[in-house]
Amino acid sequence: METLVTIVEVGAYSERQYQKQDGSSEYFKSRGVVMKRGGDVIYGEMTGELASKNRDTQFQQGLPYIVKGFWKHRTWGDSNDRHENSFYITDIQTL
């Protein structure tokens, strides 16, 4: 998905250490962004190298940006299935 958005809020860069299945440790890197698209407010997350690259980027609130990304869905629950959609940012550029 590629769309025009304005930035509402940008979260801090975060690194969380985790243990991989092979026993080695690695860091999950992320930075969240709240964006507005028309009347919709969307939360998206940069992960990995994109988050690292933009760890100190000062995104300007209210200015237009082109954001690219993809939606991911997950279902969980025992007796009542629950659903969640997440938006992962793959690129973000000023207009």
Coordinates of N, CA and C in Angstrom, one line a residue:
M1 N 0.8 -1.2 0.0 CA 0.0 0.0 0.0 C 0.9 1.2 0.0
E2 N 0.5 2.2 -0.8 CA 1.2 3.5 -0.8 C 0.1 4.6 -0.6
T3 N 0.3 5.5 0.3 CA -0.7 6.5 0.5 C -0.1 7.8 1.0
L4 N -0.9 8.9 0.9 CA -0.5 10.2 1.4 C -1.1 10.3 2.8
V5 N -0.2 10.7 3.8 CA -0.6 10.9 5.1 C 0.0 12.2 5.7
T6 N -0.6 12.6 6.9 CA 0.1 13.6 7.7 C 0.5 12.9 9.0
I7 N 1.6 13.4 9.6 CA 2.1 12.8 10.8 C 1.3 13.4 12.0
V8 N 0.8 12.6 12.9 CA 0.1 13.1 14.1 C 1.1 13.0 15.3
E9 N 1.8 11.9 15.4 CA 2.8 11.6 16.5 C 3.8 10.6 16.1
V10 N 5.0 10.7 16.6 CA 6.0 9.7 16.3 C 6.6 9.2 17.6
G11 N 6.7 7.9 17.8 CA 7.2 7.4 19.0 C 8.7 7.3 19.0
A12 N 9.3 7.0 20.1 CA 10.7 6.9 20.3 C 11.2 5.6 19.6
Y13 N 12.5 5.6 19.2 CA 13.1 4.4 18.7 C 13.3 3.4 19.9
S14 N 13.1 2.1 19.6 CA 13.2 1.1 20.6 C 14.0 -0.1 20.1
E15 N 14.8 -0.7 21.0 CA 15.5 -1.9 20.7 C 15.2 -2.9 21.8
R16 N 14.7 -4.1 21.5 CA 14.4 -5.1 22.5 C 15.2 -6.4 22.2
Q17 N 15.9 -6.8 23.1 CA 16.7 -8.1 22.8 C 15.8 -9.3 23.0
Y18 N 16.0 -10.3 22.1 CA 15.2 -11.5 22.2 C 16.2 -12.7 21.8
Q19 N 15.8 -13.9 22.2 CA 16.5 -15.1 21.9 C 15.9 -15.8 20.7
K20 N 16.7 -16.0 19.7 CA 16.3 -16.7 18.5 C 16.2 -18.2 18.8
Q21 N 15.5 -19.0 17.9 CA 15.3 -20.4 18.1 C 16.6 -21.2 18.2
D22 N 17.7 -20.6 17.5 CA 19.0 -21.3 17.5 C 19.8 -21.0 18.8
G23 N 19.2 -20.2 19.7 CA 19.9 -19.9 21.0 C 20.6 -18.6 20.9
S24 N 20.9 -18.0 19.8 CA 21.6 -16.7 19.7 C 20.6 -15.6 20.0
S25 N 21.2 -14.4 20.4 CA 20.3 -13.3 20.7 C 20.4 -12.3 19.6
E26 N 19.4 -11.5 19.4 CA 19.2 -10.5 18.4 C 18.4 -9.4 19.0
Y27 N 18.4 -8.2 18.3 CA 17.6 -7.1 18.7 C 16.4 -6.8 17.8
F28 N 15.2 -6.6 18.3 CA 14.1 -6.2 17.5 C 14.1 -4.7 17.6
K29 N 14.2 -4.0 16.5 CA 14.2 -2.6 16.4 C 12.9 -2.0 15.8
S30 N 12.4 -1.0 16.5 CA 11.1 -0.4 16.0 C 10.9 1.0 16.3
R31 N 10.1 1.7 15.6 CA 9.6 3.0 15.8 C 8.2 3.2 15.3
G32 N 7.3 3.6 16.1 CA 5.9 3.7 15.8 C 5.6 5.1 15.3
V33 N 4.6 5.2 14.4 CA 4.1 6.5 13.9 C 2.6 6.5 13.8
V34 N 2.0 7.5 14.3 CA 0.5 7.7 14.2 C 0.3 8.7 13.1
M35 N -0.5 8.3 12.1 CA -0.7 9.1 10.9 C -2.2 9.3 10.6
K36 N -2.5 10.3 9.9 CA -3.8 10.6 9.5 C -4.0 10.6 8.0
R37 N -5.0 9.9 7.6 CA -5.3 9.7 6.1 C -6.8 10.1 6.0
G38 N -7.0 11.3 5.5 CA -8.4 11.7 5.5 C -9.0 11.8 6.9
G39 N -10.1 11.1 7.1 CA -10.6 11.0 8.5 C -10.1 9.9 9.3
D40 N -9.3 9.0 8.7 CA -8.8 7.8 9.4 C -7.5 8.1 10.1
V41 N -7.3 7.6 11.3 CA -6.1 7.7 12.1 C -5.5 6.2 12.1
I42 N -4.2 6.1 11.6 CA -3.6 4.8 11.5 C -2.3 4.8 12.3
Y43 N -2.1 3.7 13.0 CA -0.8 3.5 13.6 C 0.0 2.5 12.8
G44 N 1.2 2.9 12.4 CA 2.1 2.0 11.7 C 3.5 1.9 12.4
E45 N 4.2 0.9 12.1 CA 5.5 0.7 12.7 C 6.6 0.4 11.7
M46 N 7.7 1.1 11.9 CA 8.9 0.8 11.2 C 9.7 -0.2 12.0
T47 N 10.2 -1.2 11.3 CA 11.0 -2.2 12.1 C 12.4 -2.4 11.4
G48 N 13.3 -3.1 12.1 CA 14.5 -3.5 11.5 C 15.4 -2.3 11.1
E49 N 16.0 -2.4 9.9 CA 17.0 -1.4 9.5 C 16.3 -0.1 9.2
L50 N 15.0 -0.1 8.7 CA 14.3 1.2 8.5 C 14.2 2.0 9.8
A51 N 13.8 1.3 10.8 CA 13.7 1.9 12.1 C 15.1 2.5 12.6
S52 N 16.1 1.7 12.4 CA 17.5 2.1 12.8 C 17.9 3.4 12.0
K53 N 17.6 3.3 10.7 CA 18.0 4.4 9.8 C 17.2 5.7 10.2
N54 N 16.0 5.6 10.7 CA 15.2 6.7 11.1 C 15.1 7.0 12.6
R55 N 16.0 6.4 13.3 CA 16.0 6.5 14.8 C 16.0 8.0 15.3
D56 N 16.7 8.9 14.5 CA 16.8 10.3 14.9 C 16.1 11.2 14.0
T57 N 15.4 10.7 13.0 CA 14.7 11.5 12.0 C 13.6 12.3 12.7
Q58 N 13.6 13.6 12.5 CA 12.5 14.5 13.0 C 11.4 14.6 12.0
F59 N 10.4 13.9 12.2 CA 9.2 14.0 11.3 C 8.4 15.1 11.7
Q60 N 7.9 15.9 10.8 CA 7.1 17.2 11.1 C 5.6 16.9 11.2
Q61 N 5.0 17.2 12.3 CA 3.6 17.0 12.5 C 2.8 17.9 11.5
G62 N 1.8 17.4 10.9 CA 0.9 18.2 10.0 C 1.4 18.3 8.6
L63 N 2.6 17.9 8.3 CA 3.1 18.0 6.9 C 2.8 16.7 6.2
P64 N 2.6 16.8 4.8 CA 2.3 15.5 4.1 C 3.6 14.6 3.9
Y65 N 3.3 13.3 4.0 CA 4.3 12.3 3.7 C 3.7 11.3 2.8
I66 N 4.5 10.6 2.0 CA 4.1 9.4 1.3 C 4.7 8.2 2.1
V67 N 3.7 7.4 2.5 CA 4.1 6.2 3.3 C 3.8 4.9 2.5
K68 N 4.8 4.0 2.5 CA 4.5 2.7 1.8 C 4.6 1.6 2.9
G69 N 3.8 0.6 2.8 CA 3.8 -0.5 3.8 C 2.9 -1.6 3.4
F70 N 2.7 -2.5 4.4 CA 1.8 -3.6 4.2 C 1.0 -3.9 5.5
W71 N -0.1 -4.5 5.3 CA -1.0 -4.9 6.4 C -0.7 -6.4 6.7
K72 N -0.7 -6.7 8.0 CA -0.5 -8.1 8.4 C -1.7 -8.4 9.4
H73 N -2.3 -9.5 9.3 CA -3.4 -9.9 10.1 C -3.0 -11.1 10.9
R74 N -3.5 -11.2 12.2 CA -3.4 -12.4 13.0 C -4.7 -12.6 13.7
T75 N -4.9 -13.9 14.0 CA -6.1 -14.4 14.7 C -5.6 -15.2 15.9
W76 N -6.2 -15.0 17.1 CA -5.9 -15.7 18.3 C -7.1 -15.8 19.1
G77 N -7.0 -16.7 20.1 CA -8.1 -16.9 21.1 C -8.4 -18.4 21.2
D78 N -9.1 -18.7 22.2 CA -9.5 -20.1 22.4 C -10.9 -20.4 21.9
S79 N -11.9 -19.9 22.7 CA -13.3 -20.2 22.3 C -13.8 -19.1 21.3
N80 N -13.4 -17.8 21.5 CA -13.8 -16.7 20.7 C -12.6 -16.2 19.9
D81 N -12.6 -16.4 18.6 CA -11.4 -15.9 17.8 C -11.4 -14.4 17.9
R82 N -10.2 -13.8 18.1 CA -10.0 -12.4 18.1 C -9.1 -12.1 16.9
H83 N -9.2 -10.9 16.3 CA -8.5 -10.5 15.1 C -7.7 -9.2 15.4
E84 N -6.6 -9.1 14.7 CA -5.8 -7.8 14.8 C -5.2 -7.6 13.4
N85 N -5.2 -6.3 13.0 CA -4.5 -5.9 11.8 C -3.4 -5.0 12.3
S86 N -2.2 -5.1 11.7 CA -1.1 -4.3 11.9 C -0.5 -3.8 10.6
F87 N -0.1 -2.5 10.7 CA 0.5 -1.9 9.5 C 2.0 -1.7 9.7
Y88 N 2.8 -2.3 8.8 CA 4.2 -2.2 8.9 C 4.8 -1.3 7.8
I89 N 5.5 -0.2 8.1 CA 6.0 0.8 7.2 C 7.2 0.3 6.6
T90 N 7.3 0.3 5.2 CA 8.5 -0.1 4.5 C 9.3 1.1 4.0
D91 N 8.6 2.3 3.8 CA 9.3 3.5 3.4 C 8.4 4.7 3.8
I92 N 9.1 5.8 4.1 CA 8.3 7.0 4.4 C 9.2 8.2 3.9
Q93 N 8.6 9.1 3.1 CA 9.3 10.2 2.5 C 8.4 11.4 2.5
T94 N 9.1 12.6 2.6 CA 8.3 13.9 2.6 C 7.8 14.0 1.2
L95 N 6.7 14.8 1.0 CA 6.1 15.0 -0.3 C 6.9 16.1 -1.0

